[in-house]
Structures are given as structure tokens and as C-alpha cells.
Coordinates of C-alpha atoms in Angstrom, one line a residue:
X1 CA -26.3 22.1 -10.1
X2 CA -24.5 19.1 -11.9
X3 CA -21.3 17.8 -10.2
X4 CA -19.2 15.3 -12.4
X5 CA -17.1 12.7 -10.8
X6 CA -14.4 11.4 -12.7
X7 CA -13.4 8.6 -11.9
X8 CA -16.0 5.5 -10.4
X9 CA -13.8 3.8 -7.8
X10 CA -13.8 3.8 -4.1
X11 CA -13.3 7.5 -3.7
X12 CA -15.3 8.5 -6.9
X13 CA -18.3 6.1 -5.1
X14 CA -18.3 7.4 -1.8
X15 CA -18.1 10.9 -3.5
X16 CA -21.2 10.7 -5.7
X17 CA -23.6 9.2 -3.0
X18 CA -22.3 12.1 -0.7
X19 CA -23.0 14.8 -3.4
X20 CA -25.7 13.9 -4.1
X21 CA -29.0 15.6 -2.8
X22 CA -32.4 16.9 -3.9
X23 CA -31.1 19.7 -5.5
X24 CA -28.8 18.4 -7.7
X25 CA -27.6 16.1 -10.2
X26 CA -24.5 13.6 -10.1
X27 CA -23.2 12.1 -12.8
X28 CA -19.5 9.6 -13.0
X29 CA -17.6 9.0 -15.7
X30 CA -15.8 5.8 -15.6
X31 CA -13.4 4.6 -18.3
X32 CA -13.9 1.0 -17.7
X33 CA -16.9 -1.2 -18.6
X34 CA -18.2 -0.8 -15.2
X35 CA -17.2 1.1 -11.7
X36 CA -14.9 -0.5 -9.1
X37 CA -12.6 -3.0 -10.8
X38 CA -9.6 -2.2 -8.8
X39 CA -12.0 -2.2 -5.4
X40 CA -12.7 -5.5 -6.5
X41 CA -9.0 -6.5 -6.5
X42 CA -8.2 -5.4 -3.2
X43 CA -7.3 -7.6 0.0
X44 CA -6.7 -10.6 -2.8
X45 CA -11.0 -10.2 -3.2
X46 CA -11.8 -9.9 0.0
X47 CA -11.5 -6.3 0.7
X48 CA -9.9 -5.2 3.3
X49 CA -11.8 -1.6 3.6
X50 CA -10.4 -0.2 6.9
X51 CA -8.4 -0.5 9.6
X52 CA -9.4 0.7 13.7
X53 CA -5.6 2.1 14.0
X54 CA -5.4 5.3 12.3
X55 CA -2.2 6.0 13.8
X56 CA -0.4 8.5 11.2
X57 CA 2.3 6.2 10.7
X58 CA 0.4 4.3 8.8
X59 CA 0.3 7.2 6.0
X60 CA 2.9 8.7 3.5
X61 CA 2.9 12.4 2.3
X62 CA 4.8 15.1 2.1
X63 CA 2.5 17.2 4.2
X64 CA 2.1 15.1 7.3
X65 CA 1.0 18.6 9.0
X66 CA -1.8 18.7 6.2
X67 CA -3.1 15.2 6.7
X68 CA -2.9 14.9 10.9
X69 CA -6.0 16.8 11.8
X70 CA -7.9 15.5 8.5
X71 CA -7.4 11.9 9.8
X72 CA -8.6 12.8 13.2
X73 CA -11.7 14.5 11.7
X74 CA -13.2 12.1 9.0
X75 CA -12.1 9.0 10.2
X76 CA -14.9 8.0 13.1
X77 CA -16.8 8.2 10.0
X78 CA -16.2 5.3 8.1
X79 CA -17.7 2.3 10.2
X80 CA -21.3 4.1 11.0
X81 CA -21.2 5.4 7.2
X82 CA -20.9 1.2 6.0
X83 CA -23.0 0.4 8.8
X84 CA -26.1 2.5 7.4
X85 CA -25.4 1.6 3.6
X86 CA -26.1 -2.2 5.4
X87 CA -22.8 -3.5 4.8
X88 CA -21.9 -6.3 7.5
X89 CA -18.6 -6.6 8.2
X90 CA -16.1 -8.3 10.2
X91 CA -13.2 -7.4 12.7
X92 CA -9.9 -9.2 12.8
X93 CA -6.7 -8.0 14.8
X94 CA -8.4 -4.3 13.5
X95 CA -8.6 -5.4 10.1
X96 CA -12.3 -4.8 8.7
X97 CA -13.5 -7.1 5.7
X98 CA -17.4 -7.9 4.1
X99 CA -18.7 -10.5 6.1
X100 CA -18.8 -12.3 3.3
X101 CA -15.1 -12.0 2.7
X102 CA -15.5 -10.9 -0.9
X103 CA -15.1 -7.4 -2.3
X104 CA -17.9 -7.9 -4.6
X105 CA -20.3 -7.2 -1.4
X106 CA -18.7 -4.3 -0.8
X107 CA -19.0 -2.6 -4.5
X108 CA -22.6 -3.8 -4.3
X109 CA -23.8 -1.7 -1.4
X110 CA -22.3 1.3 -2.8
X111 CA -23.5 0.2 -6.0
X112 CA -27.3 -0.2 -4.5
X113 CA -27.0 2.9 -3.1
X114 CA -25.7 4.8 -6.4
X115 CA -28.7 3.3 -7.9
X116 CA -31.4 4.4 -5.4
X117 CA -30.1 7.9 -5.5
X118 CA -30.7 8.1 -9.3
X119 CA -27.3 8.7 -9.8
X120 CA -26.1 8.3 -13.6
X121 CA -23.0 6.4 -14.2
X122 CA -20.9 6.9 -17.9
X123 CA -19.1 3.5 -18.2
X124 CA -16.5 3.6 -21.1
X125 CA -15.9 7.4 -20.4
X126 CA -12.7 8.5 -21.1
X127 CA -12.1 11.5 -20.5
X128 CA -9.9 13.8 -22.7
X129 CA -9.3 17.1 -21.2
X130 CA -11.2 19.4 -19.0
X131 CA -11.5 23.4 -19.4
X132 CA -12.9 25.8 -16.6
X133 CA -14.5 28.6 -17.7
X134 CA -18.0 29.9 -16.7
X135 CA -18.2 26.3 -16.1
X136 CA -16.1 23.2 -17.0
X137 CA -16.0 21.3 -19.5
X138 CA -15.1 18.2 -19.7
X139 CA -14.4 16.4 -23.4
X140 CA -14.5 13.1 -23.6
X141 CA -13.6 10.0 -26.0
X142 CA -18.2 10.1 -26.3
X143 CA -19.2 13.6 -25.6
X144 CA -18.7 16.7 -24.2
X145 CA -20.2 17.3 -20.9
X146 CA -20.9 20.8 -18.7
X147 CA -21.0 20.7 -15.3
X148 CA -20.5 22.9 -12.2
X149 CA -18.5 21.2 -10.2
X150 CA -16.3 18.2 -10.6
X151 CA -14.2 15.8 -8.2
X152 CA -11.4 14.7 -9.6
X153 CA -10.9 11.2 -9.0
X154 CA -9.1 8.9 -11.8
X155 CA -6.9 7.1 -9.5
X156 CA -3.1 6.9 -9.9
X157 CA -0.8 4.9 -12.3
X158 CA 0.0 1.7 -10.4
X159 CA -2.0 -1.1 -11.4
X160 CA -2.6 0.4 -14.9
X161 CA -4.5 -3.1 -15.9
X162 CA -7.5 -2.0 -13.4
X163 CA -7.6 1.6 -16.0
X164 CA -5.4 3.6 -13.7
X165 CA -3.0 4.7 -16.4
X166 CA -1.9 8.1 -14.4
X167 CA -4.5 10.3 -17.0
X168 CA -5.8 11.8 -14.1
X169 CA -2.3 13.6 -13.0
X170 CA -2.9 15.0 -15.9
X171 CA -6.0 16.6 -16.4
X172 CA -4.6 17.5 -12.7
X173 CA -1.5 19.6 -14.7
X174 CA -4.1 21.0 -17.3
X175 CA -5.7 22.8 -14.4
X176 CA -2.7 24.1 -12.9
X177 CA -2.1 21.8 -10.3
X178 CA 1.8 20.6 -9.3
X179 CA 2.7 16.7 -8.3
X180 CA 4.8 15.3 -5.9
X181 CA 6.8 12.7 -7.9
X182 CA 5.3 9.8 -8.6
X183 CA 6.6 6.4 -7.8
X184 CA 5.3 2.5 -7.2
X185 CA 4.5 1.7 -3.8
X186 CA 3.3 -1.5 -2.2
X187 CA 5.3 -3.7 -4.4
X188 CA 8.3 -6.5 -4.7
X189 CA 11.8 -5.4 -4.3
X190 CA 14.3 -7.1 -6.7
X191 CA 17.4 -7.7 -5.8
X192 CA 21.2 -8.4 -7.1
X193 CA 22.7 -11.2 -5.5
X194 CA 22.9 -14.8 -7.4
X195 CA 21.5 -17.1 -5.2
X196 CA 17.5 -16.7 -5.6
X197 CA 17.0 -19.6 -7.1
X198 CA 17.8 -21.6 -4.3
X199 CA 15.5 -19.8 -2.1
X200 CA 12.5 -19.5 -4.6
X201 CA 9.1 -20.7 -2.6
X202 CA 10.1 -20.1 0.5
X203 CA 7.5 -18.4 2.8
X204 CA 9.5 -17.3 6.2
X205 CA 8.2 -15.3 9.1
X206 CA 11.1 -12.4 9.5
X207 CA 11.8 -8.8 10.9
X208 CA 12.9 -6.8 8.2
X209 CA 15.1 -3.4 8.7
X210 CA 15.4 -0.8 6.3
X211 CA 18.2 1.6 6.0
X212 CA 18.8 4.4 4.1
X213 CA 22.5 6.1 3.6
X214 CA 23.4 3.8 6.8
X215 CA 20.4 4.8 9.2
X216 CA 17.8 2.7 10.4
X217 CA 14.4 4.2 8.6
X218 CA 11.9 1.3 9.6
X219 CA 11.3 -2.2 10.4
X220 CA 8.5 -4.4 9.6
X221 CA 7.7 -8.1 10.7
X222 CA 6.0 -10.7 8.8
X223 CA 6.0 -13.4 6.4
X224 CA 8.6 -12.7 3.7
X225 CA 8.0 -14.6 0.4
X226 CA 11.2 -15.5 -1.3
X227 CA 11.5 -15.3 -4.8
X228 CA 13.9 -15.7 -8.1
X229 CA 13.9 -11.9 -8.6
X230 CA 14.0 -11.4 -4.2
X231 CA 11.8 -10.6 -2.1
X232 CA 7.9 -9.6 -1.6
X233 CA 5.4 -9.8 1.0
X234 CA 3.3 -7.6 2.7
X235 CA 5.9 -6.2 5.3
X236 CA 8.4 -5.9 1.7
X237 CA 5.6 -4.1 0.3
X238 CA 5.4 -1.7 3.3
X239 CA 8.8 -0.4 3.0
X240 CA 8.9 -0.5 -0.2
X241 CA 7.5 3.2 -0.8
X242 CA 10.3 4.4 0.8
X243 CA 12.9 2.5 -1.6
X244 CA 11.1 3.9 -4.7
X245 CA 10.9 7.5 -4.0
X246 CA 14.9 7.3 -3.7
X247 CA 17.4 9.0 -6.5
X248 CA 19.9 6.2 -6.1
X249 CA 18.5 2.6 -4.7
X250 CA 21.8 1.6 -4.0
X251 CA 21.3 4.2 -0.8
X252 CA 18.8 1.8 0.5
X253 CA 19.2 -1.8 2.1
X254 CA 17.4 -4.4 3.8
X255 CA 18.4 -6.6 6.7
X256 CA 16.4 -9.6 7.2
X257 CA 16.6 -11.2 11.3
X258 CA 15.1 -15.3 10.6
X259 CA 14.8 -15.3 14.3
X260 CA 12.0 -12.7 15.2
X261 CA 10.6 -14.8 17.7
X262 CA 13.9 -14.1 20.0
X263 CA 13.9 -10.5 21.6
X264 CA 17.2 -11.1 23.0
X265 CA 20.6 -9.8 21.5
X266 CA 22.7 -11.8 19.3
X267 CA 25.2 -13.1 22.0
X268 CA 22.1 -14.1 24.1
X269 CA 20.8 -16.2 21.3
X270 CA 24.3 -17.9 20.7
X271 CA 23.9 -18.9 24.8
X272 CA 20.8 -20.4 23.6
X273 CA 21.9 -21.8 20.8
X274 CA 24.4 -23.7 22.6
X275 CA 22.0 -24.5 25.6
X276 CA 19.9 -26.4 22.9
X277 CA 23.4 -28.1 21.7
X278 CA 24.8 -29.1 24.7
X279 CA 23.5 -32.4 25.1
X280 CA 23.8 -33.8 21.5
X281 CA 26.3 -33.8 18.8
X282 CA 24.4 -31.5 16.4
X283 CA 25.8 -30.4 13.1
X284 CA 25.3 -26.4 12.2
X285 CA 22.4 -27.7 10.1
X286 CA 20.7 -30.2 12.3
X287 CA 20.6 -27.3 14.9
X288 CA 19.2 -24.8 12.8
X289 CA 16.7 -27.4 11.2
X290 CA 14.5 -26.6 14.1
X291 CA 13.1 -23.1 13.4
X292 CA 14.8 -22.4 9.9
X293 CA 13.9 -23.6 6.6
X294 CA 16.8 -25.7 4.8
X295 CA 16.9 -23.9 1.7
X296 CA 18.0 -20.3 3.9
X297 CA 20.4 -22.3 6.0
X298 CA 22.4 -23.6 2.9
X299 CA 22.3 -20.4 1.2
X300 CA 23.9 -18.7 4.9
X301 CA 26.4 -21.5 5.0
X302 CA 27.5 -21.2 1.4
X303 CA 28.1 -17.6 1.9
X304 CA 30.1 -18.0 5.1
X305 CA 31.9 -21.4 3.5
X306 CA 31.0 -23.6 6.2
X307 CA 29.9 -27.1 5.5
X308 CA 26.7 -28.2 6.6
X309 CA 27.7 -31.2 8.8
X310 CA 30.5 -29.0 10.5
X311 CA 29.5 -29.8 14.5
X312 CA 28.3 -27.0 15.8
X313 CA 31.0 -26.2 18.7
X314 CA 33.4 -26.0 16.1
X315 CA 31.4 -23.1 13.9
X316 CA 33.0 -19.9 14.8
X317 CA 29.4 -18.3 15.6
X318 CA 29.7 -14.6 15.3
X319 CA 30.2 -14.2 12.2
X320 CA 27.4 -17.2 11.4
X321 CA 25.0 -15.6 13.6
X322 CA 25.5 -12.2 12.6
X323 CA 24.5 -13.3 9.0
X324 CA 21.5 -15.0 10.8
X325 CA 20.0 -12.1 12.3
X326 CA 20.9 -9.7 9.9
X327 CA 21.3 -10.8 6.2
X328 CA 21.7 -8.3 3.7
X329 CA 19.4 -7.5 1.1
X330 CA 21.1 -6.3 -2.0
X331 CA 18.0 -4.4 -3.3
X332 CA 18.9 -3.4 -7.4
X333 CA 14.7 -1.7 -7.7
X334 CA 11.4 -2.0 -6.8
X335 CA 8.9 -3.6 -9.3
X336 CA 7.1 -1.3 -12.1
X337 CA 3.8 0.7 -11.5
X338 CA 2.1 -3.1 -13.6
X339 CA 3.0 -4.8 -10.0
X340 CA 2.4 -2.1 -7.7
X341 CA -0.6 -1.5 -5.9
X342 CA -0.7 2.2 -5.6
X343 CA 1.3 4.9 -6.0
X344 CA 3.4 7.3 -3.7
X345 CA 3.2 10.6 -4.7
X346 CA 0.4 12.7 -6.6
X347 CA -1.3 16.0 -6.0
X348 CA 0.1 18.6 -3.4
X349 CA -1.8 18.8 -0.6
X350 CA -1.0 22.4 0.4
X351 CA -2.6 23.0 -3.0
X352 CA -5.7 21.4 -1.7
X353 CA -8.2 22.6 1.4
X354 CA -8.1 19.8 3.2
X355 CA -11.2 21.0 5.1
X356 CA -13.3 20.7 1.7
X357 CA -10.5 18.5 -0.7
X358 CA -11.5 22.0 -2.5
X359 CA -8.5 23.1 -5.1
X360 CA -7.2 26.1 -4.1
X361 CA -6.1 27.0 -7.6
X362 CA -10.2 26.5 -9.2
X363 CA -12.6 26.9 -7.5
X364 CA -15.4 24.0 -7.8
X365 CA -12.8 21.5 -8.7
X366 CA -12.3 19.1 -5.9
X367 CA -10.1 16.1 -5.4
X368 CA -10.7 12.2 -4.0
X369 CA -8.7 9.5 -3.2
X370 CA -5.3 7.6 -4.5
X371 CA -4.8 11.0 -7.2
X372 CA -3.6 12.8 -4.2
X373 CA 0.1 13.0 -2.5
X374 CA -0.8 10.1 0.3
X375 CA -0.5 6.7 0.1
X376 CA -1.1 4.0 3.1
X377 CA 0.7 0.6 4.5
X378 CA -1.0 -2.3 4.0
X379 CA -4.4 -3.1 6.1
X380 CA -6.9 -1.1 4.8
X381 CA -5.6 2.2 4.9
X382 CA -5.6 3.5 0.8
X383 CA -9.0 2.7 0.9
X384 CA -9.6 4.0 4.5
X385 CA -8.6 7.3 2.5
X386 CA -10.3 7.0 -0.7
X387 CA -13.5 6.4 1.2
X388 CA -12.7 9.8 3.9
X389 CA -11.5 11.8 0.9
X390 CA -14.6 11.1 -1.2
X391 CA -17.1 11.6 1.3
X392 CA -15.6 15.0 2.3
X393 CA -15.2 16.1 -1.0
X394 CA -19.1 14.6 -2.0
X395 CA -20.1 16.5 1.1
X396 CA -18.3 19.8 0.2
X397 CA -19.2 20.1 -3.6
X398 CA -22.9 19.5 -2.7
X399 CA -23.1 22.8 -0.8
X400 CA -24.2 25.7 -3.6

């Protein structure tokens, strides 16, 4: 039996040495020069591969009910699976990275492992269009290649420089397959307002709430980075799925709270505010110099027309504080599919046996990783599910 794995990424990886067995042959076809170039990009280099909460939150499909018990199942998994490929790894706040904190260590033990299973990789394999009949075949830009089973996984369209360019939705379509639309996810939010110049380079630690047609959908905390075009940042790039997959962005906005260090309410933070005042003759400024950088306090004070020397008691503080704890975000779009890191949307799940990552349309075609209608936050979780997709799809297409 030959199974062909398009696609030689994380998921396509972790399939292949999971098909693979006495008994049959594995072959991947990878359109780049070599296999992993966007695993090699990940966590900034250092590759952050997984994540000890597997809470559900931390995912995004349309078939939540589809993908529960499938993260229960294959995700104790992971950390013995690394552990026996000899990959030594490191734990921080539940983040798991390479010991050595690059990603090249962990391409190289799957790529040892490809190796001593005799696995063939095609580099510079594009492929141009599969056809199922007795068996597929699959046409591509070198050959045409027969095989019994194949696992589709060509990755998504965000990030096209890494050779994602969204060809895999669709050989998907080709064989009958429907997608959840497709939109950039973990990516800068550009926004409309005039003043981003003034707070370009600053790095701020916020709470950020997102609301969509006036209701609260989430809230992240983090450092914000502050641009000319608005905002990014890892907890920007976690909401900003949700912004994408929107008809009209201007149903979506963002408050930002500069004080997430303070769990009290806003009056309570005024009380404090003046507790900190009461024995000197602070300005507005001076006062907020403390835990606020400059360039956000001039912008706040422009926009409420109050001079920064004004003495504090003689601010009328709701209104200033209000604007403190919960400035508007005037999002215009996210960033393109070149800036995004993955994609929300993909393949349907309830067209997929989540049990085998089997189609249920063709039989022997199976489907891995970022291809498929779930995408995760920040922290390890897309390739959390690259790596659990693969291996139950390698482990399911091996069985005759």
C-alpha cells in the first residue's frame, strides 16, 4: 500500500512517521525546497509546539461539538510522542518549547525520524490536481504519482511566503469537499483614527475587550504593541479571528483598559487616584507619569482637550477616566492572509470522521492539520493540532 502526504509540515510530518509501517510505503510531496519552513517560523524560531491547557476555548470552529471529544482523546498524546522521538523540551507558565529554544531542533527530530523509517520525501512537488478512481492520482508540476491513500495536508493561505498559497482548499473542492470561509487569523488590526503616529513604538501591558454589535465577545490581557496602522500583539492577534470572519468590521470594536493591574471599578480607581494626589500638587500628567507611558497620556488628553499641566483636582475625572479604562479602538480591518499566521476557516468538519480525520465523501482520503475548519489562540495550540490531526490521520490511513 502507498499513502501520499501532501503537504510536509507539521501535520504532514507527524502523519508520515505515523503511517508508516512494515507494510507499506510513505511518500510527501512538499512544494518547497525542503519540509517544514513555516514550523521553522513559529514562536519567532523558537517553537512553541504545545500547550498543557487544552481547554476548548483555546480553539475556533464551527463544529465545537465535533472537535470536544477529539481534543480530549489525542491530546495526552503529544508530550510522550516528543518525548520518545528524543526531543527535550521545556515548560514555561504551560508553554512547551525545544530545550534549545530554536525550532530547527524540533524539525530535526521529526526529520531524523522520517529518515530512519525510509520514508521518501518530494521537495519541489507541486501538486496539480488529484483524481480518485480505482486509486488516486495525483499530477504534479514533475510527475504523476498512484497511490492508495492520501492525507491531505497543504496548509492554509495565511502566510503564503512559507508556500501556503490556499492550493490545498482546492484540491479539497476537486474532491467534493465544502469550506467554511476562509479568513486571516492571528494578525494586526488596523485602525481609523489619526493619531497613530504619536503612539508608534509603544509597547504597553493592557486588557483588551472585544465587542461585537454592542456585546462583550472576549477579553484578552497582554502587552499591546502600538503602531502607525494600530494595534498588534499577541492578545490583538487572539481576537483578531473573530474580527475577520465578520461581514461588516464596523460591527466590531475594541476597548483598551491601561490600568489592568487595578481590579477595582472605575470610581474606586479615581479614590485612588486622588489618594496618590493628596499630598502634592500634581498636574494630570505628572500623576499619570507613574504607570502610563507619555505618548498615551497626550494622546487621551488631546482627545478630551485638557492641557497637560491642568492640576489634577481641577480635571473633571469621569469622563478622563472613562477614556482611561476604556479607549476605543476604531478597527477599519484586520491585516491580509501575507501578515497572518493562520487561517480561520477551511474544511468542514462534519464532512470529516473525526475518529479517523477519514473524508466521509472518499474514502482513503484523509485530512491533517491548518487545511481543516479550526484554528487556535496563541501558545502552541495550531500546532498542538497539526501534530494530533496528523498522527490520527498517519495512524488511521496505515490500517489496510
Amino acid at each position: 500500500m502507498r499513502i501520499a502526504i501532501i503537504g510536509g509540515g507539521a501535520a504532514g510530518l507527524m502523519a508520515a512517521i505515523n503511517a508508516k509501517n512494515d507494510h507499506n510505503e510513505v511518500i510527501i510531496l512538499e512544494r518547497n525546497s525542503k519540509c517544514g519552513k513555516k514550523l521553522l517560523l513559529t514562536g519567532n524560531g523558537r517553537a512553541n509546539f504545545w500547550n498543557e491547557d487544552q481547554d476548548l476555548s483555546h480553539y475556533h470552529t464551527k463544529r465545537t461539538e465535533l472537535l470536544a471529544p477529539f481534543i480530549r482523546k489525542q491530546s495526552p498524546k503529544i508530550i510522550p510522542f516528543f518525548t520518545n522521538l528524543g526531543l527535550v523540551f521545556r515548560k514555561s507558565n504551560g508553554y512547551y518549547y525545544p530545550f534549545s529554544n530554536q525550532s530547527l531542533s524540533l524539525v530535526n527530530v521529526l526529520l531524523y525520524r522520517i529518515k530512519s523509517l525510509n520514508i521518501t520525501i518530494l521537495t519541489d512537488t507541486y501538486v496539480l490536481d488529484i483524481e480518485k478512481k480505482e486509486k488516486f492520482i495525483i499530477k504534479t508540476n514533475n510527475s504523476e504519482i498512484v497511490a492508495d491513500k492520501v492525507i491531505l495536508a497543504a496548509g492554509s493561505k495565511a502566510a503564503p511566503k512559507t508556500g501556503s498559497d490556499g492550493n490545498g482548499y482546492t484540491l479539497a473542492k476537486q474532491l467534493g469537499h465544502s469550506l467554511r470561509s476562509l479568513n486571516p487569523s492571528l494578525v494586526q488590526l488596523k485602525g481609523q483614527d489619526h493619531y497613530y503616529k504619536e503612539w508608534e513604538g509603544v509597547r504597553s501591558e493592557a486588557r483588551l475587550s472585544l465587542y461585537i454589535d454592542d456585546c462583550l465577545r472576549r477579553e484578552e490581557r497582554g502587552e499591546v504593541q502600538f503602531t502607525n496602522y494600530g494595534i498588534s500583539g499577541i492578545c490583538v492577534f487572539n481576537l483578531s479571528g473573530d474580527v475577520a470572519e465578520l461581514d461588516d468590521y464596523k460591527r466590531a470594536k475594541i476597548f483598551i483598559d491601561f490600568t489592568p493591574w487595578f481590579d477595582g471599578d472605575d470610581a474606586e480607581f479615581i479614590n485612588w487616584l486622588d489618594a496618590r494626589a493628596a499630598n502634592f500638587k500634581y498636574s494630570v500628567s505628572q500623576l499619570f507619569d507613574g504607570f502610563l507611558n507619555y505618548k498615551i497620556t497626550n494622546i487621551i488628553l488631546k482627545l478630551l482637550h485638557i492641557k497637560a499641566d491642568t492640576p489634577w483636582h481641577d480635571v473633571e475625572k469621569g469622563q478622563l477616566i472613562n477614556m482611561l479604562r476604556h479607549f476605543p479602538f476604531n478597527i477599519l480591518e484586520p491585516k491580509s492572509f501575507e501578515e497572518a499566521q493562520v487561517c480561520r476557516g477551511g474544511v468542514d468538519l462534519s464532512e470529516i470522521d473525526m475518529e479517523t480525520m477519514e473524508s466521509k465523501i472518499i474514502k482513503g482520503l484523509y485530512f491533517a492539520g491548518e487545511i481543516l475548519d479550526v484554528d487556535g489562540d496563541c501558545g502552541g495550540y495550531n500546532l498542538g493540532f497539526a501534530f494530533m490531526s496528523g498522527m490520527t490521520a498517519g495512524l488511521a490511513a496505515a490500517k489496510n
